[in-house]
Amino acid sequence: MRLVTYDSKRGPRAGVLRDGRVVDAWDVLEPGTAESSVRELLAHGALDRLAEELGGDGLPLEDVSLDVPVPDPEKIICLGLNYRSHAAEAGLEPPTAPTFFAKFRNALVPSGAEVALPAASAKVDYEAEVAFVIGRRCSAVSEQDAPNYVAGYTLLNDLSARDLQFATPQWMPGKVFDGFAPCGPALVTVDEAIAEGPIEIALTLNGETMQAASTDDLVFSVAALTSHLSKLMTLEPGDIVSTGTPAGVGSVRQPRVWLEDGDEVVVSSPTIGELRTTIRRL
């Protein structure tokens, strides 16, 4: 299934994207319920039932506006240097333990959004990433059991102000601006997202391919990351974990490539979809 959050007269609603139409998930499960979000679907363990009972015509996709698949996560956790190719291009050895930092809800914007370049930075970079979403409360789980806690996958562009990211030992100053986590277009359940094996991902900038890789280049797998993080904190349904970026970022190219007004950035995956972002300078 492809889960989305869409705007309706009733406010943001959880939907299922199927054959170019959006079917309201909660109308299928519990008509009249006050619950409405994708995060609540996950917390109730309702995905299997939803898949069994899904029906109805829904609304044409062109008639609805999609938000981030999970616009209200408790946590957004991002991995650094988690692709071997990216560590190599940076001249670094792959980390011996997962390196991670946080983003916040203010950074989330959906596919098709315009993101403003912050006045505080002159060196904003792109990072194509595969993210996974936690489906069940998860604490101190083994790597073997960890896949049972993953609901599905989506795309994320970890926009990064490099001049601020590396101004201190902590990376977060360059990561937390409004709109710096475009995410979407859908949360694709595990069975569909990995049906063809490792997830392929690519990024184009104004039509030129800048990054292309697959998750078989990850230093730490999704299962390893889930297990490791769950031993440090309780992971909740809807938490987003972005797995890092492959080689090809602008900050290590010669000449450097920084995002500019009017740039069109597309992160794509054959099994997950396309995440489109327009860059603006206000």
PDB file of N, CA and C in Angstrom, residues 59 100-101 107 110 126 152 185 271:
ATOM      1  N   LEU A  59     -11.051   9.677  -4.212  1.00  0.00           N
ATOM      2  CA  LEU A  59     -10.985  10.936  -4.940  1.00  0.00           C
ATOM      3  C   LEU A  59      -9.852  10.901  -5.960  1.00  0.00           C
ATOM      4  N   PHE A 100      24.267   9.980  14.100  1.00  0.00           N
ATOM      5  CA  PHE A 100      22.946  10.517  13.795  1.00  0.00           C
ATOM      6  C   PHE A 100      22.731  11.866  14.452  1.00  0.00           C
ATOM      7  N   PHE A 101      21.735  12.578  13.915  1.00  0.00           N
ATOM      8  CA  PHE A 101      21.343  13.888  14.422  1.00  0.00           C
ATOM      9  C   PHE A 101      19.834  13.997  14.241  1.00  0.00           C
ATOM     10  N   ALA A 107      10.834  21.414   9.654  1.00  0.00           N
ATOM     11  CA  ALA A 107      11.608  21.145   8.443  1.00  0.00           C
ATOM     12  C   ALA A 107      10.816  20.351   7.409  1.00  0.00           C
ATOM     13  N   PRO A 110       5.977  18.795   1.941  1.00  0.00           N
ATOM     14  CA  PRO A 110       5.636  17.707   1.022  1.00  0.00           C
ATOM     15  C   PRO A 110       6.280  17.859  -0.350  1.00  0.00           C
ATOM     16  N   TYR A 126      22.047  19.566  -1.308  1.00  0.00           N
ATOM     17  CA  TYR A 126      21.014  18.544  -1.377  1.00  0.00           C
ATOM     18  C   TYR A 126      21.557  17.222  -0.823  1.00  0.00           C
ATOM     19  N   GLY A 152       7.208   1.015   6.732  1.00  0.00           N
ATOM     20  CA  GLY A 152       7.426   1.234   5.314  1.00  0.00           C
ATOM     21  C   GLY A 152       8.477   2.290   5.070  1.00  0.00           C
ATOM     22  N   PRO A 185       6.655  11.025  -1.743  1.00  0.00           N
ATOM     23  CA  PRO A 185       5.273  11.509  -1.710  1.00  0.00           C
ATOM     24  C   PRO A 185       4.344  10.640  -0.884  1.00  0.00           C
ATOM     25  N   THR A 271      10.457   2.252  -6.755  1.00  0.00           N
ATOM     26  CA  THR A 271       9.408   1.647  -5.936  1.00  0.00           C
ATOM     27  C   THR A 271       8.732   2.629  -4.986  1.00  0.00           C
TER      28      THR A 271
END
